[in-house]
CSV table of C-alpha atoms in Angstrom, one decimal:
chain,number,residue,atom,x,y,z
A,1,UNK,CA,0.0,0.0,0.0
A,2,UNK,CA,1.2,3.1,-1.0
A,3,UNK,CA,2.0,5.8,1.5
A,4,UNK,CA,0.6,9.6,1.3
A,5,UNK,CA,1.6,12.7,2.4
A,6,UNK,CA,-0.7,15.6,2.7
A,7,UNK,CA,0.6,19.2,2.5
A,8,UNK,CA,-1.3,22.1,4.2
A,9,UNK,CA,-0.1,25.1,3.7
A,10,UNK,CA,-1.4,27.4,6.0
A,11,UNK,CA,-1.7,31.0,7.3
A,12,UNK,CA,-4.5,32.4,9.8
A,13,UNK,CA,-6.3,29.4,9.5
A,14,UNK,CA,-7.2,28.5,13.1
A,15,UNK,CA,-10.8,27.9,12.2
A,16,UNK,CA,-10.4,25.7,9.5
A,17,UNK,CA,-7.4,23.4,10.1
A,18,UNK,CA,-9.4,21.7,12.5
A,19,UNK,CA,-12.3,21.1,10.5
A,20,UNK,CA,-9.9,20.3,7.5
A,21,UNK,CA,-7.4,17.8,9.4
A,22,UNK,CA,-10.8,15.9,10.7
A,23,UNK,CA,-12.6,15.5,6.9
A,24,UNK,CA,-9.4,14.5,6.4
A,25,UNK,CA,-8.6,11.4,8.8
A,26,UNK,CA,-11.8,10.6,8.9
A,27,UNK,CA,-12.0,10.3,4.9
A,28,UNK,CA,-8.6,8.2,4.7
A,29,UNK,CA,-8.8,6.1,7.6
A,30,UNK,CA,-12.0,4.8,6.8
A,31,UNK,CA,-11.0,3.3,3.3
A,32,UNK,CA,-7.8,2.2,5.1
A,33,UNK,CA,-5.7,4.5,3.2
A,34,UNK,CA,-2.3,5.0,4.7
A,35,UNK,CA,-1.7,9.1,5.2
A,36,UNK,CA,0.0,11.7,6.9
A,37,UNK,CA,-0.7,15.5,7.4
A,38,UNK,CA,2.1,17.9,6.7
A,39,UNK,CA,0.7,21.2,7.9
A,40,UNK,CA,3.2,24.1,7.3
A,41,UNK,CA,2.9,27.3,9.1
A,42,UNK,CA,3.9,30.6,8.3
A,43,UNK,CA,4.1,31.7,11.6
A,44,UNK,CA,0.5,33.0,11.7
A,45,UNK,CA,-0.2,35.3,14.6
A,46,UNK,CA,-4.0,33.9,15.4
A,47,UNK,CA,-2.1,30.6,17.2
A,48,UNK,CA,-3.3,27.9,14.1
A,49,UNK,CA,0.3,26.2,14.9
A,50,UNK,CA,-1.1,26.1,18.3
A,51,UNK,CA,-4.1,24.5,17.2
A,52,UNK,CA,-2.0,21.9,14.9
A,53,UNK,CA,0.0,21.0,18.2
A,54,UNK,CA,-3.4,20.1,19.8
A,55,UNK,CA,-4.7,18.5,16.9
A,56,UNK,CA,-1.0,16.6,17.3
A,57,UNK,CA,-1.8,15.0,20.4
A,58,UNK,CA,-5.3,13.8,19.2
A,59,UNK,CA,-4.4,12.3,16.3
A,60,UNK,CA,-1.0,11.3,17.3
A,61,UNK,CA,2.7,12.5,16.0
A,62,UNK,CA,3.0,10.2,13.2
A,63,UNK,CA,-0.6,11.4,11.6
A,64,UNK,CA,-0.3,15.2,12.3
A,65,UNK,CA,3.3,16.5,11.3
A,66,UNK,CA,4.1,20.0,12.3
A,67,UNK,CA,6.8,21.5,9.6
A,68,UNK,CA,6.3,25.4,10.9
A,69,UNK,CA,8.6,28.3,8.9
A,70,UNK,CA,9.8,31.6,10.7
A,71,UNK,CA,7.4,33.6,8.2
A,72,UNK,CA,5.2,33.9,5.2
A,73,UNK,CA,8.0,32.9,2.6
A,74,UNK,CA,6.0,32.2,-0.1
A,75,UNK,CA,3.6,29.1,-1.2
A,76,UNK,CA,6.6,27.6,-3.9
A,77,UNK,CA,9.2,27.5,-0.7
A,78,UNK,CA,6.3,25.8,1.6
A,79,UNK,CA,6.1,23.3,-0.6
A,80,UNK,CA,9.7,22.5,-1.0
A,81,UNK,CA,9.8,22.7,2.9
A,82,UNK,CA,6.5,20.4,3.5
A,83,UNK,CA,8.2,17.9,0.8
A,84,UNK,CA,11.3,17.6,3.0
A,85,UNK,CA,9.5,16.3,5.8
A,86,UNK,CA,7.0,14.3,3.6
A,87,UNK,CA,7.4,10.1,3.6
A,88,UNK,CA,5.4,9.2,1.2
A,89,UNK,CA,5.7,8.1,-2.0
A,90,UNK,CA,2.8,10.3,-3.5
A,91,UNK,CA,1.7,14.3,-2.1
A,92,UNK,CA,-1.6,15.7,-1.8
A,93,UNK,CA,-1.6,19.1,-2.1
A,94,UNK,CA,-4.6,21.5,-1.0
A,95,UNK,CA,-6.5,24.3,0.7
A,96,UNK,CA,-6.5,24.7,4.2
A,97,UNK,CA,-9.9,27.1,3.8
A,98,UNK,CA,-11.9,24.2,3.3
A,99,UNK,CA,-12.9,25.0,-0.4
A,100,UNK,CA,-11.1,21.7,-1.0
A,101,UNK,CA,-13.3,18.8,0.4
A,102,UNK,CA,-10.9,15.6,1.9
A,103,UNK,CA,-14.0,13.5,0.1
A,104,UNK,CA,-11.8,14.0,-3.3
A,105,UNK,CA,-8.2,12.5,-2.1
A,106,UNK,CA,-9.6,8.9,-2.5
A,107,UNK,CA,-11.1,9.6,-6.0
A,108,UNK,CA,-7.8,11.0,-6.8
A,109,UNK,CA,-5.6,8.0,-5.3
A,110,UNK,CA,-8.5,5.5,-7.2
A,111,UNK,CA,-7.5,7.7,-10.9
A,112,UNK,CA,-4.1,7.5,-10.4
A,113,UNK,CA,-3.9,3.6,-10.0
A,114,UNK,CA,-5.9,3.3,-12.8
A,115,UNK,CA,-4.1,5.4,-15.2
A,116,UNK,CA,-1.0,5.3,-13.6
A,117,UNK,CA,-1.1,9.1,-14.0
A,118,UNK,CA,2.3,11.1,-12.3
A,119,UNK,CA,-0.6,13.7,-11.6
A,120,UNK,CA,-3.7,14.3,-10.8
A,121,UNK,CA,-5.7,17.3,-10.9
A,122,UNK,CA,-9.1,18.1,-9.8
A,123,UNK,CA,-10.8,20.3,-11.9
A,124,UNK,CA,-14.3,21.9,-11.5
A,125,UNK,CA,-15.0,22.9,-14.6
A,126,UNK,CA,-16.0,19.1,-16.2
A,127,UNK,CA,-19.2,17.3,-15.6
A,128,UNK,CA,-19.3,16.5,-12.3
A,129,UNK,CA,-17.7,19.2,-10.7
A,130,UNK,CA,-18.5,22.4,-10.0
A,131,UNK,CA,-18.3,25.6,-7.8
A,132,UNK,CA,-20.6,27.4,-5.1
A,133,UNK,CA,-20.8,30.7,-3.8
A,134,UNK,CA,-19.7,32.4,-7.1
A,135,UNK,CA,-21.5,35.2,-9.0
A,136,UNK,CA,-21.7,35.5,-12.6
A,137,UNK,CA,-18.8,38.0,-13.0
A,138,UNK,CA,-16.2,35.5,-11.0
A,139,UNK,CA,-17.4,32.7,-13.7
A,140,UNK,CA,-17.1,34.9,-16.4
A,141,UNK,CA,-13.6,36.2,-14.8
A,142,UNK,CA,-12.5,32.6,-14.9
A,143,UNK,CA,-13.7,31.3,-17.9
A,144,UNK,CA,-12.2,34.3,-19.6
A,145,UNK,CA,-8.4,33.6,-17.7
A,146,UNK,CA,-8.5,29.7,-18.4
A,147,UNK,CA,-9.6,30.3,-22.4
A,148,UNK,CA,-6.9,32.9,-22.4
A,149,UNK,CA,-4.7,30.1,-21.0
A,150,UNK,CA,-6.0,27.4,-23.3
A,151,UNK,CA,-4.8,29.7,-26.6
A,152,UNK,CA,-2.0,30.8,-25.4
A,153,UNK,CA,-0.2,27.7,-23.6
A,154,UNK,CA,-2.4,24.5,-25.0
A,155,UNK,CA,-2.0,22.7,-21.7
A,156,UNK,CA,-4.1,19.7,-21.6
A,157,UNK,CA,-6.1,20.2,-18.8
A,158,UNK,CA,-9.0,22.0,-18.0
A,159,UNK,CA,-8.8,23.5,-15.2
A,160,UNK,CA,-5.3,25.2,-15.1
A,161,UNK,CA,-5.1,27.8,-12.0
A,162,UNK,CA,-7.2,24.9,-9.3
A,163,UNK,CA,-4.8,24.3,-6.6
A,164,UNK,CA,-6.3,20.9,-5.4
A,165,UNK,CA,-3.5,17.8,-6.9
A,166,UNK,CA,-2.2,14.4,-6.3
A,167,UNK,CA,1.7,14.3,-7.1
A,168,UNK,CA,3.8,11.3,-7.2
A,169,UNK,CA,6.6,13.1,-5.5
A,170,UNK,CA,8.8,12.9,-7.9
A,171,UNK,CA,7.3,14.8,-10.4
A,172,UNK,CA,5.8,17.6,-7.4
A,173,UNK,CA,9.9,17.9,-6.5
A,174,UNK,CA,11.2,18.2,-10.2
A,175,UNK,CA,7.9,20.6,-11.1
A,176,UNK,CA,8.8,22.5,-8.1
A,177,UNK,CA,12.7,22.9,-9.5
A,178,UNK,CA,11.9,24.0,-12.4
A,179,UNK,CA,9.6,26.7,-11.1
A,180,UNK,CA,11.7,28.1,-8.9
A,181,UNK,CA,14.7,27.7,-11.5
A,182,UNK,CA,12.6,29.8,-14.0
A,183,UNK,CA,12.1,32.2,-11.0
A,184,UNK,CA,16.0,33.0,-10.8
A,185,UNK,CA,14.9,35.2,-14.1
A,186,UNK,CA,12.0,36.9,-12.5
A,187,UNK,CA,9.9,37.4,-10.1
A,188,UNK,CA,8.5,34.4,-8.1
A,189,UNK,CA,5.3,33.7,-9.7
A,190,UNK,CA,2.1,33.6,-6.8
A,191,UNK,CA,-1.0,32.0,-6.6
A,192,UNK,CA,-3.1,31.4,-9.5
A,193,UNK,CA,0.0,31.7,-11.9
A,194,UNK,CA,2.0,29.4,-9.6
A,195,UNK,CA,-0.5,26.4,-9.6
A,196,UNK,CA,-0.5,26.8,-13.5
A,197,UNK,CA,3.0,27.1,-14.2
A,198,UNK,CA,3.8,23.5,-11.7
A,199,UNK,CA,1.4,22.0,-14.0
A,200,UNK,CA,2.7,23.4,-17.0
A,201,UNK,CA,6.2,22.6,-16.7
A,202,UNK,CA,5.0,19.4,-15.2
A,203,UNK,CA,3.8,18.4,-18.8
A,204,UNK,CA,6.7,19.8,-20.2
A,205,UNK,CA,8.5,17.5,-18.4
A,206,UNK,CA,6.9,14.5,-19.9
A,207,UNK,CA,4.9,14.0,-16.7
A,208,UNK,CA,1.6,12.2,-17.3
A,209,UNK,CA,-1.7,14.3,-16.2
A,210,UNK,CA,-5.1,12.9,-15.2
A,211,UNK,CA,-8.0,14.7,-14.1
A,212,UNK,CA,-10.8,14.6,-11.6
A,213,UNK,CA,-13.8,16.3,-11.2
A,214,UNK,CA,-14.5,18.1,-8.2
A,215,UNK,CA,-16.6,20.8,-6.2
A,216,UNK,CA,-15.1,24.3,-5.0
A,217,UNK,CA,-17.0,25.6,-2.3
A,218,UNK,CA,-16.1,29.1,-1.8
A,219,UNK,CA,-16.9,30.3,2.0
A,220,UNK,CA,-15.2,33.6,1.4
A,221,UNK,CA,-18.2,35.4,0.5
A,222,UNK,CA,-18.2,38.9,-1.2
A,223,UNK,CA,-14.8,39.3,-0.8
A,224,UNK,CA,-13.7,39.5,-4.4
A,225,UNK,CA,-10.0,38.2,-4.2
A,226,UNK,CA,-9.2,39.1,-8.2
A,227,UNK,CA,-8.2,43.1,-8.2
A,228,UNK,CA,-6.9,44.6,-11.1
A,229,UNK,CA,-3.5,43.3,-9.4
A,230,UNK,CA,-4.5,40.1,-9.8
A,231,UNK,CA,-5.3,40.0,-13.9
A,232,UNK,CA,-2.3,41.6,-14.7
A,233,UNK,CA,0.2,39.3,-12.7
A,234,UNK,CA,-1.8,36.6,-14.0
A,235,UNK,CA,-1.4,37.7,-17.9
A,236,UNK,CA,2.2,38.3,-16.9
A,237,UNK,CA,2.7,35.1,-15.6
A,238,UNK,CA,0.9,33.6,-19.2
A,239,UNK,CA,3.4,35.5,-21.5
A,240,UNK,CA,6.5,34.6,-19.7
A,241,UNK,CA,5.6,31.2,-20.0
A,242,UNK,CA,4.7,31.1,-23.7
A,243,UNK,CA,8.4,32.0,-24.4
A,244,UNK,CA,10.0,29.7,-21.5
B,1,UNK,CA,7.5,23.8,-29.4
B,2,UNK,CA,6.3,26.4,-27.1
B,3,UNK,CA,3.1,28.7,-27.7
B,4,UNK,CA,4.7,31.8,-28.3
B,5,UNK,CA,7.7,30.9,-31.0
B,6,UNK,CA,5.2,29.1,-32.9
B,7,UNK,CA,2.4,32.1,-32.8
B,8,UNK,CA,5.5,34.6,-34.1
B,9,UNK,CA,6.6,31.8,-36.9
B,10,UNK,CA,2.9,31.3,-38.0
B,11,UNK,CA,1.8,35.0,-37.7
B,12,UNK,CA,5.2,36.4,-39.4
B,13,UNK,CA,4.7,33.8,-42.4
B,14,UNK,CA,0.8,34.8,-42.8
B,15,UNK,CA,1.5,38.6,-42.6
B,16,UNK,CA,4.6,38.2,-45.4
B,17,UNK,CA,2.5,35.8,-47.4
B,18,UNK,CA,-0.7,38.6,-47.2
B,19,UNK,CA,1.5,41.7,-47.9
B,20,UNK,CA,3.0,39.9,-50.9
B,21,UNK,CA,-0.5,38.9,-52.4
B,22,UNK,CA,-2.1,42.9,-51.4
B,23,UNK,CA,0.8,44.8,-52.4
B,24,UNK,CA,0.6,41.9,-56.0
B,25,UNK,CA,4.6,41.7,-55.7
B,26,UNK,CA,4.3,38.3,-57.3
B,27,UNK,CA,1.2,37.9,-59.6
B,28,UNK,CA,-1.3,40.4,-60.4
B,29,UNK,CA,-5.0,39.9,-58.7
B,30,UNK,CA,-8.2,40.7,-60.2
B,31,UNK,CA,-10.5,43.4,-58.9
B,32,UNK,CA,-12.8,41.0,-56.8
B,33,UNK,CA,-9.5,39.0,-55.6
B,34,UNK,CA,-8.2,42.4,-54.6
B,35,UNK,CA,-11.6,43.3,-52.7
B,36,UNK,CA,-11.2,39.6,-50.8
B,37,UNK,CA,-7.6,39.7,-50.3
B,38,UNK,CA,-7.8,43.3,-48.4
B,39,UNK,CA,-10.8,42.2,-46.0
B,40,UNK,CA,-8.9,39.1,-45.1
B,41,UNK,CA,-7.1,40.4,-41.8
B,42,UNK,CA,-10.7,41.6,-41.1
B,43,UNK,CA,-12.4,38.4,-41.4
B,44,UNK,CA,-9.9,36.5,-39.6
B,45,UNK,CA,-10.3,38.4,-36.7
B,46,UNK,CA,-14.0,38.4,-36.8
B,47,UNK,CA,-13.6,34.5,-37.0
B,48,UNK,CA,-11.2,34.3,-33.9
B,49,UNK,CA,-13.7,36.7,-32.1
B,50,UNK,CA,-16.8,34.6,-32.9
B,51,UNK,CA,-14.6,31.6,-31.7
B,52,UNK,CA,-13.5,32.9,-28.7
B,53,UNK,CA,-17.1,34.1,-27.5
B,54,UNK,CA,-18.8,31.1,-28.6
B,55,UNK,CA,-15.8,28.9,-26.3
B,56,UNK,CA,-16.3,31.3,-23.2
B,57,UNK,CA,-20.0,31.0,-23.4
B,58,UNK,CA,-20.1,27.8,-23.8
B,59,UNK,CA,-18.0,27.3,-20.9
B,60,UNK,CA,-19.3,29.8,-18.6
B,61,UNK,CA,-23.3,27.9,-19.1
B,62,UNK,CA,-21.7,24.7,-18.1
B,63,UNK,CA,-20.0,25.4,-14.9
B,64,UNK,CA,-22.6,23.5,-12.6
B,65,UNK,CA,-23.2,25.4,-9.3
B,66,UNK,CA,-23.1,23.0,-6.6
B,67,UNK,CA,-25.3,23.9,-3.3
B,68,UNK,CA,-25.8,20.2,-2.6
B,69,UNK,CA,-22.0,20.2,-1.8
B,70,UNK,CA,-22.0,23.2,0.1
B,71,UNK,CA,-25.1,22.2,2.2
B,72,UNK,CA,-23.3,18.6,3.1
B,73,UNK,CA,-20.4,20.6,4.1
B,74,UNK,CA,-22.4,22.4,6.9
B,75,UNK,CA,-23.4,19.4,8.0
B,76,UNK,CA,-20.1,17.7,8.0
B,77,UNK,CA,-18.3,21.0,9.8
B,78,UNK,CA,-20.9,20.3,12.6
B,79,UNK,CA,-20.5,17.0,13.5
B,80,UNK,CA,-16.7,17.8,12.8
B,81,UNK,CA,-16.7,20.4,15.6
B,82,UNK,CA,-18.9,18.6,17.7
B,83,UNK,CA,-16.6,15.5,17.8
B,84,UNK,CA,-13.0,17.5,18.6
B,85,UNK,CA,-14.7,19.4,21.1
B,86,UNK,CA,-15.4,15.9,23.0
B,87,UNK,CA,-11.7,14.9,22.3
B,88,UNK,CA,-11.0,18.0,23.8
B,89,UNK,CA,-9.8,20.6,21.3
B,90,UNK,CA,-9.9,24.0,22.6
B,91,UNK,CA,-10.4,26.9,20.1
């Protein structure tokens, strides 16, 4: 039985890590899947590494693992750090908010040993998935981005800037590398242009990509998180990686 | 080949090739061929736009909201809280 490591970035997420790490063990350990939870803390002043320790002593130190940095350092370094302390053979790779539902990881460890995929992304824009708690102007916003993405990069998957993956680890550690060695050039790229470029120079790579559907439940109501900043870093981050 | 060497191939090729058929460097055009030759950037950009809106529409009808999901997730948050407050998490 394969072994797999769960990475949860997090940051001000006292609420949710909880609720997250629970779905979680209680998703895995009932189909016997053997797991760990990497949770990786940027030092966030509202205690969640406190939490996590608690959450440590109920679920026990080889289940919980606590891989805290000194300070938000950037999601492409977390990773990198949460790898280092990861023992499995394959990495899950999520949310902390809880837009990412646990139900998926089995669905996505099911794909992979059928295909034999390196990756495998969940995607919400197939039949079958789908989001909630989004107007018309965020689908439009995001229809618009991933088309934009589709012509200018051809990627082969259809849901290019969701953050929610299975990695054989592996390919997440050579993905990673060559992110952050295209990053020596310019700026680190952030967010929604980070999860695209790891899967784009994943496939680059030669890496094998399968998809799953799944749902996107946005709890961060009204709060529109694409500015003006936003789009432009994101059509940045498109150009720079249609030339290399 | 990446994306955006192969658009500045493709596109430098076509615009040569159209400049060289409206400016009739190599063989002479009729007056209709002239008329069709001259409204072909036009056309093709009226194509790609048609494309493009038809794709996004098409794509922004079929993302499925999902309240079912969002509902079970109440539901699971609940019993989720209820059950670490018993093994004792304090938040």
């Amino acid at each position: 039985m394969e072994f797999y490591s769960i990475l949860l970035p997090t940051y001000n997420e006292r609420e949710n890590l909880p609720l997250v790490t629970w779905l979680i063990c209680s998703e895995l350990r009932q189909r016997s899947i053997p797991f760990e939870v990497i949770v990786i803390d940027d030092n966030s002043p509202d205690g969640t590494l406190q939490v996590a320790e608690q959450l440590q002593q109920i679920y026990g130190k080889e289940t919980i693992v606590l891989a805290p940095r000194p300070g938000k350092l950037g999601l492409g370094s977390a990773y990198v750090h949460g790898l280092q302390h990861a023992r499995g053979s394959f990495v899950v790779i999520m949310d902390a908010d809880m837009s990412h539902h646990p139900k998926f990881i089995p669905e996505f460890i099911q794909k992979q040993r059928e295909t034999d995929a390196d990756i495998v992304t969940g995607t919400r824009y197939v039949r079958g998935g789908g989001v909630y708690g989004w107007d018309l102007r965020r689908k439009l916003t995001s229809r618009v981005a991933n088309y934009i993405a589709h012509v200018a990069l051809n990627p082969g998957v259809s849901d290019l800037t969701g953050s929610f993956r299975l990695y054989r680890k592996q390919a997440c550690l050579a993905a990673l590398f060559a992110v952050l060695a295209a990053c020596v050039e310019r700026t680190l790229s952030r967010g929604y242009v980070f999860q695209m470029e790891m899967v784009v120079r994943a496939r680059e790579m030669g890496f094998s990509i399968a998809e799953v559907p799944i749902t996107f439940v946005d709890r961060v109501y009204g709060e529109s998180k694409l500015g003006n900043a936003e789009v432009v870093a994101y059509l940045k981050g498109l150009w720079s990686l249609m030339w290399r | 080949m990446k994306r955006g060497p192969l658009f500045a191939i493709v596109g430098s090729c076509a615009t040569v090739t159209w400049l060289s058929l409206y400016l009739q460097l190599f063989l002479p055009l009729s007056p209709q061929w002239e008329q069709v030759v001259s409204a072909l950037p036009c056309l093709l950009l009226m194509w790609f736009g048609c494309v493009s809106l038809a794709s996004i529409s098409i794509g922004l009808l079929s993302v499925e909201d999902c309240p079912k999901a969002a509902a079970s997730l109440q539901s699971e948050v609940a019993c989720a809280k209820e059950d670490l407050r018993k093994r004792g998490l304090k938040i």
